Short mmCIF file of N, CA and C in Angstrom, two decimals:
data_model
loop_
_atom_site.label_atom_id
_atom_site.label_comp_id
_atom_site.label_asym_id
_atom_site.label_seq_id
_atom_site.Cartn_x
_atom_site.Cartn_y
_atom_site.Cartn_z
N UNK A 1 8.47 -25.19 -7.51
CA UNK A 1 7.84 -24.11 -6.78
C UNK A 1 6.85 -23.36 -7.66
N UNK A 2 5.76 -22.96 -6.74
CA UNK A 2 4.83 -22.18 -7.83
C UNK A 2 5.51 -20.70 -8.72
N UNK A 3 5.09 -20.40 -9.21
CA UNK A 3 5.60 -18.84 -9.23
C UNK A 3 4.45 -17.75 -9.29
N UNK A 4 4.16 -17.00 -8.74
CA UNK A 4 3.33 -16.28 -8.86
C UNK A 4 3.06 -15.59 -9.75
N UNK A 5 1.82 -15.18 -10.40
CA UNK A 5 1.36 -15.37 -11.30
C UNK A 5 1.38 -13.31 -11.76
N UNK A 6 1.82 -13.23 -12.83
CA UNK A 6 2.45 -11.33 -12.81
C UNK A 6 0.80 -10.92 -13.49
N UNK A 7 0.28 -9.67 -12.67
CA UNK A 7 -1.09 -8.99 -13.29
C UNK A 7 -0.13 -7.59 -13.44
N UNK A 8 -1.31 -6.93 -14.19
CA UNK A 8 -1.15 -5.25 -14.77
C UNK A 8 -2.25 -4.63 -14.53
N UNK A 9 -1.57 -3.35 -14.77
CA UNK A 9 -2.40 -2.05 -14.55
C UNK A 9 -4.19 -2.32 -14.97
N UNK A 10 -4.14 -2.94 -16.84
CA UNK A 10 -5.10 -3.76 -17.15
C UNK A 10 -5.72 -5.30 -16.88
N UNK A 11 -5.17 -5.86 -15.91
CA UNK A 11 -5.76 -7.37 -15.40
C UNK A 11 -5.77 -7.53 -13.93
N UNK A 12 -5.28 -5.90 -13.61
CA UNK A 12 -5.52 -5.78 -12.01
C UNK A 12 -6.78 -6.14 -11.27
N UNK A 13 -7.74 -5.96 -12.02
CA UNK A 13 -9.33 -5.85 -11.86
C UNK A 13 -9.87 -6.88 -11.54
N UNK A 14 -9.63 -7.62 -12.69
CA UNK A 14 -10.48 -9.29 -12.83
C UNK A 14 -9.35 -10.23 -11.84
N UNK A 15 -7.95 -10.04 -11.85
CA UNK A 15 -7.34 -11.11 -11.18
C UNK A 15 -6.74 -11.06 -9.77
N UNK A 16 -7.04 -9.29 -9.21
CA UNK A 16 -7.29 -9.10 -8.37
C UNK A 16 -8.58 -8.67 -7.27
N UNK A 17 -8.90 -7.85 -7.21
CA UNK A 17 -9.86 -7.29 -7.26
C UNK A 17 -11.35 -8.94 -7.22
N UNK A 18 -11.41 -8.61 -8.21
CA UNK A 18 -12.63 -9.71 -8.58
C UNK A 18 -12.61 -10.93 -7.71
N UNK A 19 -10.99 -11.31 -8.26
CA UNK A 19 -10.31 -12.58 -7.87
C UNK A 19 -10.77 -12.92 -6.34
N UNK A 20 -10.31 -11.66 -5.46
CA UNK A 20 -10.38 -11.75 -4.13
C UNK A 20 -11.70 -12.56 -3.44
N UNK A 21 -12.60 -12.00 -4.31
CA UNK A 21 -13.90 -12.61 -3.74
C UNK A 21 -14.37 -13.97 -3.82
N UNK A 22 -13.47 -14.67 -4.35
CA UNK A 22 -13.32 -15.86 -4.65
C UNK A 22 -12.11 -17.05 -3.11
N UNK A 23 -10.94 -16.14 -3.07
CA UNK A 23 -10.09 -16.10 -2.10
C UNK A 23 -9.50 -15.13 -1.86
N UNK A 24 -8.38 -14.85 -0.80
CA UNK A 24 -7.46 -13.74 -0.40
C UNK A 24 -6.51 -14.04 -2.02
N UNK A 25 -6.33 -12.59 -2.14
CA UNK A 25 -4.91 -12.62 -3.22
C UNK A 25 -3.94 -11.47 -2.37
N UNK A 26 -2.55 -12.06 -2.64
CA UNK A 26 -1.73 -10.92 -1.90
C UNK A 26 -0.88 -10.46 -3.64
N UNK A 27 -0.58 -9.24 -3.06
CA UNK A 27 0.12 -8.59 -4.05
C UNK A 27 1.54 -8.37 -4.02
N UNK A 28 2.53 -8.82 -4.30
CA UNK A 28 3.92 -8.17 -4.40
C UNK A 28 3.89 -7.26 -5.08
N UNK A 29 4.20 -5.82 -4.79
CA UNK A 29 4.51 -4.39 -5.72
C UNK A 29 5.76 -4.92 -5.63
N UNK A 30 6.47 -4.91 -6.60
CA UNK A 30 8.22 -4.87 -6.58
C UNK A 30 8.79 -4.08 -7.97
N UNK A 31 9.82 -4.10 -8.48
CA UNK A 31 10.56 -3.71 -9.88
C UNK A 31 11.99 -4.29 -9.83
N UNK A 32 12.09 -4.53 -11.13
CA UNK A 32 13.36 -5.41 -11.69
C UNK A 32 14.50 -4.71 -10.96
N UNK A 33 14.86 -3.83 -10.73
CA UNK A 33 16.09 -2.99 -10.31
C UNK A 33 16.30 -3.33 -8.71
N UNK A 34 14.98 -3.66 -7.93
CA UNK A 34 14.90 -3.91 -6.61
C UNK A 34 15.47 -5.01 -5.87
N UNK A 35 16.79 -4.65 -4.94
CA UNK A 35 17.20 -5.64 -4.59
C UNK A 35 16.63 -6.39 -3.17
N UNK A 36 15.99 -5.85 -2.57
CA UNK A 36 14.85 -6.84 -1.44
C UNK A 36 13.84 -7.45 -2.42
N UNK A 37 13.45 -6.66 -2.87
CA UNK A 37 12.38 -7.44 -3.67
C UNK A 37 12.71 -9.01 -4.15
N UNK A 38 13.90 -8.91 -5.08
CA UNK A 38 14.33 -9.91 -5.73
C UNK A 38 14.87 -10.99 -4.28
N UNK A 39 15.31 -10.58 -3.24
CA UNK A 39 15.25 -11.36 -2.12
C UNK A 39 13.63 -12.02 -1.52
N UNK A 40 12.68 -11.24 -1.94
CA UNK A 40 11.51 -11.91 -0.99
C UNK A 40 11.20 -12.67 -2.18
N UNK A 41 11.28 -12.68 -3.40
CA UNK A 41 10.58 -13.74 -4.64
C UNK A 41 10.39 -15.23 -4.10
N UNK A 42 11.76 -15.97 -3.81
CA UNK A 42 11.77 -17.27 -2.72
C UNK A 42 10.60 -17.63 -1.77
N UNK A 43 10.61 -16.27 -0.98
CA UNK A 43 9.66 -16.51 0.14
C UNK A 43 8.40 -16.17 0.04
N UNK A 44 8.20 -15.93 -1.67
CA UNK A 44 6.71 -15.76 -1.89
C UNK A 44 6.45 -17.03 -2.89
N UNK A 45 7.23 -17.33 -2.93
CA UNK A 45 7.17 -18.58 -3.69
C UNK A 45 7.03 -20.04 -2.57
N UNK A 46 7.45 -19.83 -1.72
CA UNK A 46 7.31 -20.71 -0.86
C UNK A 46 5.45 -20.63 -0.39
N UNK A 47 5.39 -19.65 -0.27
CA UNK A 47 4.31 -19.21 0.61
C UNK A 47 2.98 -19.39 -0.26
N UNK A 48 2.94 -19.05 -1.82
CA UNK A 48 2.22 -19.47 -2.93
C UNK A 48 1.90 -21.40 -2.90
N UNK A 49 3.49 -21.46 -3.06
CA UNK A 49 3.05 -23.69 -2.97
C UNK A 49 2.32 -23.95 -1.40
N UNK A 50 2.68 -23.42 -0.51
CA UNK A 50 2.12 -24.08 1.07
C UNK A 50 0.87 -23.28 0.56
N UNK A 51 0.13 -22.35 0.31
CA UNK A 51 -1.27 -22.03 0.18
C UNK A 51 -2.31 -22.30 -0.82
N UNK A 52 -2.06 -23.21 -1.74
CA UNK A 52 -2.73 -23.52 -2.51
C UNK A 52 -3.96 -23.75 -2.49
N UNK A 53 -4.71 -23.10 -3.01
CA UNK A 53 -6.50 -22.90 -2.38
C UNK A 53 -6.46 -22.64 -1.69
N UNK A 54 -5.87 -21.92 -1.33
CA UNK A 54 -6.55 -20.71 0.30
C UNK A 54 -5.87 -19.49 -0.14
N UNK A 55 -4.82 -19.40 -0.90
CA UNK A 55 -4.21 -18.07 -1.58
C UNK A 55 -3.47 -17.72 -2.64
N UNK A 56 -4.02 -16.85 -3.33
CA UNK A 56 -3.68 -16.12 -4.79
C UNK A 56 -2.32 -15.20 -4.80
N UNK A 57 -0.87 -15.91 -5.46
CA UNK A 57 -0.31 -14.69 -4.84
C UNK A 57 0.46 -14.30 -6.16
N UNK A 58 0.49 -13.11 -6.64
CA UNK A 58 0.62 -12.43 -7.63
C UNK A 58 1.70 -11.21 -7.60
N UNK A 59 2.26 -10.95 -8.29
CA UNK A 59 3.45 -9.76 -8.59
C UNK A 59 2.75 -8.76 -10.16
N UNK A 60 3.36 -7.46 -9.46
CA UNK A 60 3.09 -6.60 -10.39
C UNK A 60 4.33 -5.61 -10.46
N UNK A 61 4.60 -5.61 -11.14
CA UNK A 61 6.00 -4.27 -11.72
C UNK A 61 5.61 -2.59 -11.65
N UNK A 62 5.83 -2.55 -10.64
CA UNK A 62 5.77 -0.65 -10.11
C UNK A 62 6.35 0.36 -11.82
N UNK A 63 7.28 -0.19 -12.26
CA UNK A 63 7.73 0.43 -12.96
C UNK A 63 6.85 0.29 -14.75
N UNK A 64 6.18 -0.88 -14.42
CA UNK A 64 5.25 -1.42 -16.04
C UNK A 64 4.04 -1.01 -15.63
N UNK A 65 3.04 -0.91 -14.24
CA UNK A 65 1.84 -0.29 -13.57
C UNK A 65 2.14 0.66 -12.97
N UNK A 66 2.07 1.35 -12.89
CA UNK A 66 1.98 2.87 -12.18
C UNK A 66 0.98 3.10 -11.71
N UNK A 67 -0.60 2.87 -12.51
CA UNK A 67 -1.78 3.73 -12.60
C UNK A 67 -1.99 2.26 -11.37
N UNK A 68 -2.28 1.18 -10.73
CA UNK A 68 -2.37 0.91 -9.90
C UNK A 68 -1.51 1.09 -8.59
N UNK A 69 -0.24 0.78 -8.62
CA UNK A 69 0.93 1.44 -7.70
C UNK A 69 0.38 2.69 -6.92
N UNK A 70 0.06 3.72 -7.98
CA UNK A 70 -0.45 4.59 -7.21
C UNK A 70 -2.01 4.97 -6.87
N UNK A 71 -2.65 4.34 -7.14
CA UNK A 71 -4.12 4.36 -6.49
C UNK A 71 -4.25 3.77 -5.23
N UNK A 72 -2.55 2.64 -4.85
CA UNK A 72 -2.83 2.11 -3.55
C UNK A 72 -1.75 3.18 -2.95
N UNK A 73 -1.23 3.80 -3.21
CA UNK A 73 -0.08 4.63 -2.37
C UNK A 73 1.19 3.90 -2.26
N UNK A 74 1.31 3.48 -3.09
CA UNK A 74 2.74 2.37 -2.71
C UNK A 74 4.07 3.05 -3.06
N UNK A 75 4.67 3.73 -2.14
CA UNK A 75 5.99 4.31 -2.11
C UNK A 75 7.18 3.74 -1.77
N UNK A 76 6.96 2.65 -1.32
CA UNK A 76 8.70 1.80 -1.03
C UNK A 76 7.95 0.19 -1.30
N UNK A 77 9.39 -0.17 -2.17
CA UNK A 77 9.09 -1.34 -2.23
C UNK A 77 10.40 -2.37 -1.75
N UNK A 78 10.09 -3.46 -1.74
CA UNK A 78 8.49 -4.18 -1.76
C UNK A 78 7.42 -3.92 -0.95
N UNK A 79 6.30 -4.13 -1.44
CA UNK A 79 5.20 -3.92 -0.56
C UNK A 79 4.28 -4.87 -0.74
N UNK A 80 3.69 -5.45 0.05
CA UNK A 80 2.42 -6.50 -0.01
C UNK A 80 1.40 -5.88 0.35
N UNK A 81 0.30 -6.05 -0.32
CA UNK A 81 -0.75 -5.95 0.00
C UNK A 81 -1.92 -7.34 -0.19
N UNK A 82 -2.56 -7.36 1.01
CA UNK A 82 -3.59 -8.84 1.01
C UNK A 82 -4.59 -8.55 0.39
N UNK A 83 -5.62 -8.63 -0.26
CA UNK A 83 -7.16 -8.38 -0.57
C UNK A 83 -8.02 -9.51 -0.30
N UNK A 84 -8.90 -9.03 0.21
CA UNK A 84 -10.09 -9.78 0.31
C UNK A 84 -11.36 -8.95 0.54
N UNK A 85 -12.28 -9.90 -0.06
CA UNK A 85 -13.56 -9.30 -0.73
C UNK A 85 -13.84 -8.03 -1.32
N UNK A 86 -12.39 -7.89 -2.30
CA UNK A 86 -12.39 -7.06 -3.18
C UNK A 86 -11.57 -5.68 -2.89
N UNK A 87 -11.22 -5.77 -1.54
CA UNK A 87 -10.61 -4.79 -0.67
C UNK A 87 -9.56 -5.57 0.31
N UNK A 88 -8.12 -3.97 -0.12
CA UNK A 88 -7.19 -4.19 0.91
C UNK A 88 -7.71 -4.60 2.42
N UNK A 89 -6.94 -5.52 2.52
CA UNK A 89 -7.53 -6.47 4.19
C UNK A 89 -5.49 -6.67 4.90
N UNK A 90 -4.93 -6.32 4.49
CA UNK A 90 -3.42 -6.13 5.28
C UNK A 90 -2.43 -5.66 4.76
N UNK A 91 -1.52 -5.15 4.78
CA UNK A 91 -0.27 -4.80 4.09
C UNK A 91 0.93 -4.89 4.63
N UNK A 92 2.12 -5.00 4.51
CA UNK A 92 3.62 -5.56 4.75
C UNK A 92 4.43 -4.55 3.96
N UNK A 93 4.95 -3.75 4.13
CA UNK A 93 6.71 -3.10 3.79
C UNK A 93 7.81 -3.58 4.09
N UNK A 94 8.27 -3.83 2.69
CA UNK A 94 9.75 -4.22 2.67
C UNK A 94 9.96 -5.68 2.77
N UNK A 95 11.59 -6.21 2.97
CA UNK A 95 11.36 -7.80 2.88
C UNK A 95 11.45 -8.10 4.22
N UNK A 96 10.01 -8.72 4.32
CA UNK A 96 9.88 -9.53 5.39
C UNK A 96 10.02 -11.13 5.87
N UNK A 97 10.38 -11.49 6.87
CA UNK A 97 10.44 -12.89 6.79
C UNK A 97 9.06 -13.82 6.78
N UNK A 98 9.27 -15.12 6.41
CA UNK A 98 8.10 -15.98 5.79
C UNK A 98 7.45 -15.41 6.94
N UNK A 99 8.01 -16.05 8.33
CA UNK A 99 7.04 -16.02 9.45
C UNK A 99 5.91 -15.16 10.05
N UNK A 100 7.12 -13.64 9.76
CA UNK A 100 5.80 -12.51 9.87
C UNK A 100 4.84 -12.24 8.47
N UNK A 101 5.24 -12.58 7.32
CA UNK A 101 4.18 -11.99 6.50
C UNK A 101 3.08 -13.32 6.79
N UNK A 102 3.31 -14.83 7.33
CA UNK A 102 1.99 -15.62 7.31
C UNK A 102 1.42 -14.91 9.14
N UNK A 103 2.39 -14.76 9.73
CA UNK A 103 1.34 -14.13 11.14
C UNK A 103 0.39 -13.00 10.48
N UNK A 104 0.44 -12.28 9.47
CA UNK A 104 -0.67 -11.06 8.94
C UNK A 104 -1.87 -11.94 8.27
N UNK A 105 -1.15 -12.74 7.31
CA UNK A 105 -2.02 -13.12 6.36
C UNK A 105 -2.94 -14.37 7.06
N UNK A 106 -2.10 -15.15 7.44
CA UNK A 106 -3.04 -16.57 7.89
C UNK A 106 -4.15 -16.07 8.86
N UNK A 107 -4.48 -14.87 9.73
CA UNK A 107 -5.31 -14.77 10.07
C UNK A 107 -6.67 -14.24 9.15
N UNK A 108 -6.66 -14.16 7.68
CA UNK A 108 -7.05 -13.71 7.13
C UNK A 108 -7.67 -14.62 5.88
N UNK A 109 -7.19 -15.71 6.09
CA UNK A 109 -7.54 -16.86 5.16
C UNK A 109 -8.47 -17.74 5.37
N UNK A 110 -9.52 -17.56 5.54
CA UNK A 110 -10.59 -17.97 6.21
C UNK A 110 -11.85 -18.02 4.78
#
């Protein structure tokens, strides 16, 4: 399985952000202590191998980034956020199942 690939506060920019304009990247906000979180890892891992070239999907630690965490408002986690063309394009709270987080995203992978 793939694993998604962990950015920071400092590589938020270029591997998100930037990245996007290249393809959609989705974001897992999560932290080590989080027990949904550590439940959706699987199903972002699933969702990373079925999208290969069509989507970037990446984890960042709420508790190691902050200074991004909070520029997007992210108060409960997990939280997804999609980007594309450099900008939030969907978002997801909490653990969701495969099915609904690809009904947000797959319309968006284009």
């Amino acid at each position: 399985m793939a694993k998604p690939a962990v950015v920071s506060d400092n590589t938020f920019q270029q591997e998100v952000i930037n990245a996007s304009n290249e393809q959609p990247v989705l974001v897992d906000f999560w932290a080590t202590w989080c027990g949904p979180c550590k439940m959706l890892s699987p199903t972002l891992e699933q969702i990373a191998d079925e999208k290969i070239g069509k989507l970037k999907v990446v984890k960042m630690d709420v508790d190691d980034n902050p200074e991004v965490a909070s520029k997007f408002g992210i108060l409960s986690i997990p939280t997804m956020i999609l980007f594309k063309n450099g900008k939030p394009a969907a978002q997801l709270v909490g653990n969701q199942p495969k099915a609904r987080i690809l009904s947000q995203i797959d319309p968006l992978l284009s």
